Tab-separated table of N, CA and C and ligand atoms in Angstrom:
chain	number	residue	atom	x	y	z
A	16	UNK	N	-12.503	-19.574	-3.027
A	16	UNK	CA	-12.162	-18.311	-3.694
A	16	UNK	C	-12.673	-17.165	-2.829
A	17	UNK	N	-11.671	-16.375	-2.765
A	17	UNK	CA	-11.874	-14.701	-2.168
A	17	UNK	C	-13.316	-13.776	-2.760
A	18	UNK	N	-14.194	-13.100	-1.847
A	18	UNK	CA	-14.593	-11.931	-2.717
A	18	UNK	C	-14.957	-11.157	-1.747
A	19	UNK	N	-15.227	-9.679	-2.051
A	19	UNK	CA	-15.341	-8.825	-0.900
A	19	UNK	C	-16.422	-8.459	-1.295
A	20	UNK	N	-17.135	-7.962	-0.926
A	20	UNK	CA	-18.898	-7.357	-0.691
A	20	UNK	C	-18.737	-5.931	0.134
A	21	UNK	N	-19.264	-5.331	-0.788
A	21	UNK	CA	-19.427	-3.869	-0.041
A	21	UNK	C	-20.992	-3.713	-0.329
A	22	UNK	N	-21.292	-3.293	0.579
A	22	UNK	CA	-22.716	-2.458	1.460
A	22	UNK	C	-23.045	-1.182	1.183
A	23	UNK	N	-24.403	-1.163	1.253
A	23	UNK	CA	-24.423	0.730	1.223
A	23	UNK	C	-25.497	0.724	2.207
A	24	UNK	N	-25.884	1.818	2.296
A	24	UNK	CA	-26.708	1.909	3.546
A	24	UNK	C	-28.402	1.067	3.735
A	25	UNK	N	-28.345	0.415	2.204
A	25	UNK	CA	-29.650	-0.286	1.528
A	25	UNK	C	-29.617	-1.341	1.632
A	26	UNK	N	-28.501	-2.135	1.372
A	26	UNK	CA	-28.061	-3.701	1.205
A	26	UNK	C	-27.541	-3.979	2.610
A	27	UNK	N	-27.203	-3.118	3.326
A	27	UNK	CA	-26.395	-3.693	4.558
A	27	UNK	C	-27.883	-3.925	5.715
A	28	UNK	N	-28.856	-3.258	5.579
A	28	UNK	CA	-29.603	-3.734	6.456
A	28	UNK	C	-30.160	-5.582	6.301
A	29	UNK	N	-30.189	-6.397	4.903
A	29	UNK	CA	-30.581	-7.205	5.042
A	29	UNK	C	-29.707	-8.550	5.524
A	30	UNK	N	-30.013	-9.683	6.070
A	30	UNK	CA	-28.956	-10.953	6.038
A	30	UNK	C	-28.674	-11.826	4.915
A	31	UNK	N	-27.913	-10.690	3.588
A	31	UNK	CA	-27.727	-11.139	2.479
A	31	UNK	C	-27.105	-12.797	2.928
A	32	UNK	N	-25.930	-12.716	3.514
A	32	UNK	CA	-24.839	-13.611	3.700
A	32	UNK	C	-26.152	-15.200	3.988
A	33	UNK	N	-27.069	-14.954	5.434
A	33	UNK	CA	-27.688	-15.788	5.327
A	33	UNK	C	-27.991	-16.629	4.743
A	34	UNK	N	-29.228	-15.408	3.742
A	34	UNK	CA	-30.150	-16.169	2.927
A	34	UNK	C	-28.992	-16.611	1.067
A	35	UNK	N	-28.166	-16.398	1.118
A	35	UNK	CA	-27.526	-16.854	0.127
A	35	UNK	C	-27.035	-17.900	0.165
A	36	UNK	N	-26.711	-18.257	1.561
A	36	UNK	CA	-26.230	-19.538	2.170
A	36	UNK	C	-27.060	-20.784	2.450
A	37	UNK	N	-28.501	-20.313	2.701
A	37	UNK	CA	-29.624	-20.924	2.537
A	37	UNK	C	-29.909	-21.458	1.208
A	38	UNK	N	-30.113	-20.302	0.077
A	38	UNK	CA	-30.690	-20.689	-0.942
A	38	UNK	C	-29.254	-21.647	-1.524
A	39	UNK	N	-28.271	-21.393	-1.465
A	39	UNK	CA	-27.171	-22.418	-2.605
A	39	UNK	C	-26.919	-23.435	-1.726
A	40	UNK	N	-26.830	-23.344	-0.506
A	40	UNK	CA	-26.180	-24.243	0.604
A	40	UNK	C	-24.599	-24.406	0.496
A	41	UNK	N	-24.035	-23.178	0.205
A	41	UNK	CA	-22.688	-22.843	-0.231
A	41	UNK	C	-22.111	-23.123	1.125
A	42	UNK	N	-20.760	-23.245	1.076
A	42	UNK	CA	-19.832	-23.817	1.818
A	42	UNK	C	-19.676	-21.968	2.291
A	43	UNK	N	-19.224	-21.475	3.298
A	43	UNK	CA	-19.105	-20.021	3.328
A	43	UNK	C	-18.366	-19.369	4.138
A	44	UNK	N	-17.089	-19.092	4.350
A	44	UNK	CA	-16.540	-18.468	5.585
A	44	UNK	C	-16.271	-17.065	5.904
A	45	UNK	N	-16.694	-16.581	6.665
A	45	UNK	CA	-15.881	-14.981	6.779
A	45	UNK	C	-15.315	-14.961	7.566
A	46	UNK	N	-14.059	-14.557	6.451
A	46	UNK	CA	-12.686	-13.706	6.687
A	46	UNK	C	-12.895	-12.791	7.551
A	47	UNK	N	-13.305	-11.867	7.168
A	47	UNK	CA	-13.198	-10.346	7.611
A	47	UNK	C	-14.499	-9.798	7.505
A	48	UNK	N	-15.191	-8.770	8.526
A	48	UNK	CA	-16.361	-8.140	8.290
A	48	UNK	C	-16.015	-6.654	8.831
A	49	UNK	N	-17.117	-5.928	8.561
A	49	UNK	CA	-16.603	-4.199	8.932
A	49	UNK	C	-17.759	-3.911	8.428
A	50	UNK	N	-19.573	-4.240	8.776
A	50	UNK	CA	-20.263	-3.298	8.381
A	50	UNK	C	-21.297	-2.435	9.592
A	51	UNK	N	-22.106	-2.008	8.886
A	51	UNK	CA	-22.573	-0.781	10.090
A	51	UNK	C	-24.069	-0.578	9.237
A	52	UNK	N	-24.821	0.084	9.930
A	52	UNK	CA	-26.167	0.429	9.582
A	52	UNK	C	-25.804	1.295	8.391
A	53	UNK	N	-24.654	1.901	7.856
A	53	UNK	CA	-24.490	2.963	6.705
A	53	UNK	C	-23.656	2.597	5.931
A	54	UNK	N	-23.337	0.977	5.802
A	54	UNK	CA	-22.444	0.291	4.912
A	54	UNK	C	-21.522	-0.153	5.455
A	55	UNK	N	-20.805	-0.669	4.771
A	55	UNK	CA	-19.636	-1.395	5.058
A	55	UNK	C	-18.996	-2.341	4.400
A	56	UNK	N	-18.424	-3.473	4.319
A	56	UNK	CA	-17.388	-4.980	3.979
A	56	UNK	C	-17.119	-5.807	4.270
A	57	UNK	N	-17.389	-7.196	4.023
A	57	UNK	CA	-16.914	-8.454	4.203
A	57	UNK	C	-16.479	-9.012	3.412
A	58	UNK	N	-14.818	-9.871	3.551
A	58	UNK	CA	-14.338	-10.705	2.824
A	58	UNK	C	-14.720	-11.864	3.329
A	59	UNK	N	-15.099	-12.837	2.074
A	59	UNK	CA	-15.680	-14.292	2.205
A	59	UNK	C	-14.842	-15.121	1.494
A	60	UNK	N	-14.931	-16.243	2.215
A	60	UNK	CA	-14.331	-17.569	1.631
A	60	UNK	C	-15.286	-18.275	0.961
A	61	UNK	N	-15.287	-18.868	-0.286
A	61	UNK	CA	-16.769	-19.390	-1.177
A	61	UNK	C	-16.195	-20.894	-1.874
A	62	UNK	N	-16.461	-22.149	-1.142
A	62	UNK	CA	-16.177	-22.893	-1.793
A	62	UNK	C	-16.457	-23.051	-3.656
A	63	UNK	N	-15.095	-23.517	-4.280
A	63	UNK	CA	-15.244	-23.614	-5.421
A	63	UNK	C	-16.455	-23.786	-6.325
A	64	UNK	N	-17.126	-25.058	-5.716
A	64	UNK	CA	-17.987	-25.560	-6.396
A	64	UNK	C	-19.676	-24.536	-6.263
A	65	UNK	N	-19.565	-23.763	-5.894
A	65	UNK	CA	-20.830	-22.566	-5.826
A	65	UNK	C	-20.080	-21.139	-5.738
A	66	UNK	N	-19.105	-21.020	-5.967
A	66	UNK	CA	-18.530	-19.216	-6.069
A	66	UNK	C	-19.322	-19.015	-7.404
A	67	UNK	N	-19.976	-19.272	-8.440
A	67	UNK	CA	-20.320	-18.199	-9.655
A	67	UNK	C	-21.721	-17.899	-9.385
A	68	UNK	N	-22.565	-19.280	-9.012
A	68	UNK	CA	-24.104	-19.220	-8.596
A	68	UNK	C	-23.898	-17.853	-6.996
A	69	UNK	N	-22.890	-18.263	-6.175
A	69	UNK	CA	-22.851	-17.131	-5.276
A	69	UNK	C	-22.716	-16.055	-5.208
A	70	UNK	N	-21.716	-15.535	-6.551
A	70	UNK	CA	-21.176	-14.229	-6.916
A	70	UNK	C	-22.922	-13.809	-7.656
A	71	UNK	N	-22.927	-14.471	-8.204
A	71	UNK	CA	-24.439	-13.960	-8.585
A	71	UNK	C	-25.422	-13.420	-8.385
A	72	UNK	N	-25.856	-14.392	-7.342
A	72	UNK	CA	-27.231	-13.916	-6.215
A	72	UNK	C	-26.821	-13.056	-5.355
A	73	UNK	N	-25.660	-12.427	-4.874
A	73	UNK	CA	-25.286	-11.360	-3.927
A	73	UNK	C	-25.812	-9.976	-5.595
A	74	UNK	N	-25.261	-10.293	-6.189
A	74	UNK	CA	-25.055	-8.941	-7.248
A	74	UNK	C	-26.320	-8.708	-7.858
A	75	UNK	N	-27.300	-9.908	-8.020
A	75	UNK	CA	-28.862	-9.730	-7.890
A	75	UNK	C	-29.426	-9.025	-7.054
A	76	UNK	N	-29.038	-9.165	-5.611
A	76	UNK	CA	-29.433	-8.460	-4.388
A	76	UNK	C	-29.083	-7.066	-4.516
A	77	UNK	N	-28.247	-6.549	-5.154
A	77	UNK	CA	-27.635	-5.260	-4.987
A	77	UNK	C	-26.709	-5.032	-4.616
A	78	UNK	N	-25.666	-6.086	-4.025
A	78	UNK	CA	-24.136	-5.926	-3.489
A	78	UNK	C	-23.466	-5.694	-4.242
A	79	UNK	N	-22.552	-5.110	-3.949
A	79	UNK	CA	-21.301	-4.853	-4.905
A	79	UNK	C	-20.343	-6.108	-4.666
A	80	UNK	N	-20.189	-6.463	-5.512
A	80	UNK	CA	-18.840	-7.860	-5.601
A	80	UNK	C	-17.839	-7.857	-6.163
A	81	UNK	N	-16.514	-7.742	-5.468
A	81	UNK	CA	-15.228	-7.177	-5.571
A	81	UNK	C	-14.523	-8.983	-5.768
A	82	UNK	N	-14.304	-9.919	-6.946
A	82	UNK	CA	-13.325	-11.028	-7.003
A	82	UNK	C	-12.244	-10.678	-6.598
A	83	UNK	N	-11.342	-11.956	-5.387
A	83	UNK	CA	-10.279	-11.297	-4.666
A	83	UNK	C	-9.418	-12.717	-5.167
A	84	UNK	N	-8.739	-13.025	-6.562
A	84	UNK	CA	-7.965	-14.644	-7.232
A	84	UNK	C	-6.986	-14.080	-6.268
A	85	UNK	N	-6.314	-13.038	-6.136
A	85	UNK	CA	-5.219	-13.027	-5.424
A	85	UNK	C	-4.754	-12.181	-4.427
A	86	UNK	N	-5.563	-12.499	-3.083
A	86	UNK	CA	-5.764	-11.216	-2.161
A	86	UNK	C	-4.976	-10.428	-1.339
A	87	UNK	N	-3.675	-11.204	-1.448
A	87	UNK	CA	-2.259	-10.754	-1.295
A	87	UNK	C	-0.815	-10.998	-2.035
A	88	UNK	N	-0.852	-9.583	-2.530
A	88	UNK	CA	0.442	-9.286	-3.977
A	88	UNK	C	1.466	-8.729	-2.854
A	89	UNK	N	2.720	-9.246	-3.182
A	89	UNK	CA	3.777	-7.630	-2.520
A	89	UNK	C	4.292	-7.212	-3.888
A	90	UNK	N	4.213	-5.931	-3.499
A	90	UNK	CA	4.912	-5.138	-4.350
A	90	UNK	C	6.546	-4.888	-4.077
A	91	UNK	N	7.278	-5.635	-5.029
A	91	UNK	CA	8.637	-6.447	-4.580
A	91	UNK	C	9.216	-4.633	-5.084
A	92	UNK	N	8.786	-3.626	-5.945
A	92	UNK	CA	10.079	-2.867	-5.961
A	92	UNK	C	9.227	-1.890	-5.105
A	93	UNK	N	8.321	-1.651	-4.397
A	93	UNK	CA	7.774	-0.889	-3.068
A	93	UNK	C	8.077	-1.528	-2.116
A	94	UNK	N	8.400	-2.493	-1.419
A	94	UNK	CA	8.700	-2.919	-0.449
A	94	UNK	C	10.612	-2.668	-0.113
A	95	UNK	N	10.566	-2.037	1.114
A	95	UNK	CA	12.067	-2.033	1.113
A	95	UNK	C	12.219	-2.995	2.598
A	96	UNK	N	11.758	-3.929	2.869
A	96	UNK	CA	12.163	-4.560	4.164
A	96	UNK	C	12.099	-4.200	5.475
A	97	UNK	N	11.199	-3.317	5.834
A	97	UNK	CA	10.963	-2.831	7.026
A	97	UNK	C	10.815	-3.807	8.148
A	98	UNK	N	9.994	-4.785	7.509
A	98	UNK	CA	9.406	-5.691	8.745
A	98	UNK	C	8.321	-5.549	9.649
A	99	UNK	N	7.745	-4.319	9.651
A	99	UNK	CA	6.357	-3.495	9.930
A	99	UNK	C	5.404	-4.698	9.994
A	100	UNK	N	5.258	-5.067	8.837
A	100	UNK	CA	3.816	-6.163	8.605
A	100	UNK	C	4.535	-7.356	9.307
A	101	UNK	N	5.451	-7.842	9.674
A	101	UNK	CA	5.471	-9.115	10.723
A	101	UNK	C	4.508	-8.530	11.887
A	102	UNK	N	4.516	-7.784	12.609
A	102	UNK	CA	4.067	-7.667	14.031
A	102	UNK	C	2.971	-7.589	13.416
A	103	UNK	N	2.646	-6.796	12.471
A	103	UNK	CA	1.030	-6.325	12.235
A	103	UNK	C	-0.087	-7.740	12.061
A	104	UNK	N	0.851	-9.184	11.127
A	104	UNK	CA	-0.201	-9.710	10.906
A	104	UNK	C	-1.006	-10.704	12.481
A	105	UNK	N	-1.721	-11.196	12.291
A	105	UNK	CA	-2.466	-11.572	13.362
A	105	UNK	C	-2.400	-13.124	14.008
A	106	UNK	N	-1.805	-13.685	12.298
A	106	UNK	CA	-1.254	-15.262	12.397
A	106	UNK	C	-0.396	-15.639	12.456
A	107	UNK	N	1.144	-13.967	12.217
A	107	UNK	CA	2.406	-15.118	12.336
A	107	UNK	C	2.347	-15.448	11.069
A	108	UNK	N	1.813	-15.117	9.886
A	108	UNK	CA	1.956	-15.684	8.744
A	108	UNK	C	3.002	-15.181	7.890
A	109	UNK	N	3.890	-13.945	8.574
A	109	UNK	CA	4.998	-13.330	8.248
A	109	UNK	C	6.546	-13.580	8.681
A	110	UNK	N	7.553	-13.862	8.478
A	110	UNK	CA	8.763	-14.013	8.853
A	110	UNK	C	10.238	-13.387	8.080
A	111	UNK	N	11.188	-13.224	9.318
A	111	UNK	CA	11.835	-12.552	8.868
A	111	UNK	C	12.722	-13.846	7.652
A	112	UNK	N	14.009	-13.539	7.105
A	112	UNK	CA	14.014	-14.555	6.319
A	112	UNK	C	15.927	-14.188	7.242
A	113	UNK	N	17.261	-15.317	6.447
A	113	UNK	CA	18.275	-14.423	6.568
A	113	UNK	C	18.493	-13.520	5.868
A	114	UNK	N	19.359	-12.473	6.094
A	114	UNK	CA	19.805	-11.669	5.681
A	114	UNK	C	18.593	-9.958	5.883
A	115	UNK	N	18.058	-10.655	6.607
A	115	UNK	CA	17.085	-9.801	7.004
A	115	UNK	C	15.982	-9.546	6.015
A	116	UNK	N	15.181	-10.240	4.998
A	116	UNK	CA	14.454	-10.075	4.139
A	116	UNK	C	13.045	-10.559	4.761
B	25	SF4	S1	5.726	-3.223	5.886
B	25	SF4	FE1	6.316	-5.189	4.979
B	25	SF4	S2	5.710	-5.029	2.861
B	25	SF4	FE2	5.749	-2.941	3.682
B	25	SF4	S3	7.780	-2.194	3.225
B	25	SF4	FE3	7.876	-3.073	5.274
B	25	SF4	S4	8.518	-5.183	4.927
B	25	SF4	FE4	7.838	-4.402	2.966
């Protein structure tokens, strides 16, 4: 399961991610990171079987914890088919379809 963690200039100095990983021995991947000495974000991957004990002890610490069940929606009547986000994504996880969709 997805969750994002935002930082403030208080929480981002410590190795939350670490020692959370230590104390549960959670399964743990990051997605995505973006923080800085004045805050910032990481999306994490949290195996099933420890995402609630994990969501926990981050929000004990002082993190903010953003649940991500579904971390990519399209918005089917905002989207008009540009095709923009093929090049943009990083895996190729985008394609055109026929008819150009
Ligand atoms: S960038 Fe992708 S999601 Fe956005 S409008 Fe274009 S095709 Fe649709």
């Amino acid at each position: 399961m997805k969750v994002l963690l935002r930082y403030s200039s208080v929480t981002s100095k410590e190795p939350h991610i670490a020692k959370v990983i230590l104390e549960t021995k959670a399964m743990i991947n990051i997605v995505r990171a973006n923080v800085s000495p004045v805050g910032g974000e990481t999306v994490l991957d949290v195996s099933d079987d420890k995402y609630e004990e994990v969501v926990e002890l981050f929000r004990s610490r002082g993190v903010d914890v953003i649940l991500l069940p579904d971390p990519i929606l399209l918005d089917e009547k905002r989207c008009f088919q540009c095709g923009v986000c093929i090049s943009a994504c990083p895996v190729a996880a985008l394609r055109l379809l026929e008819g150009w969709r």
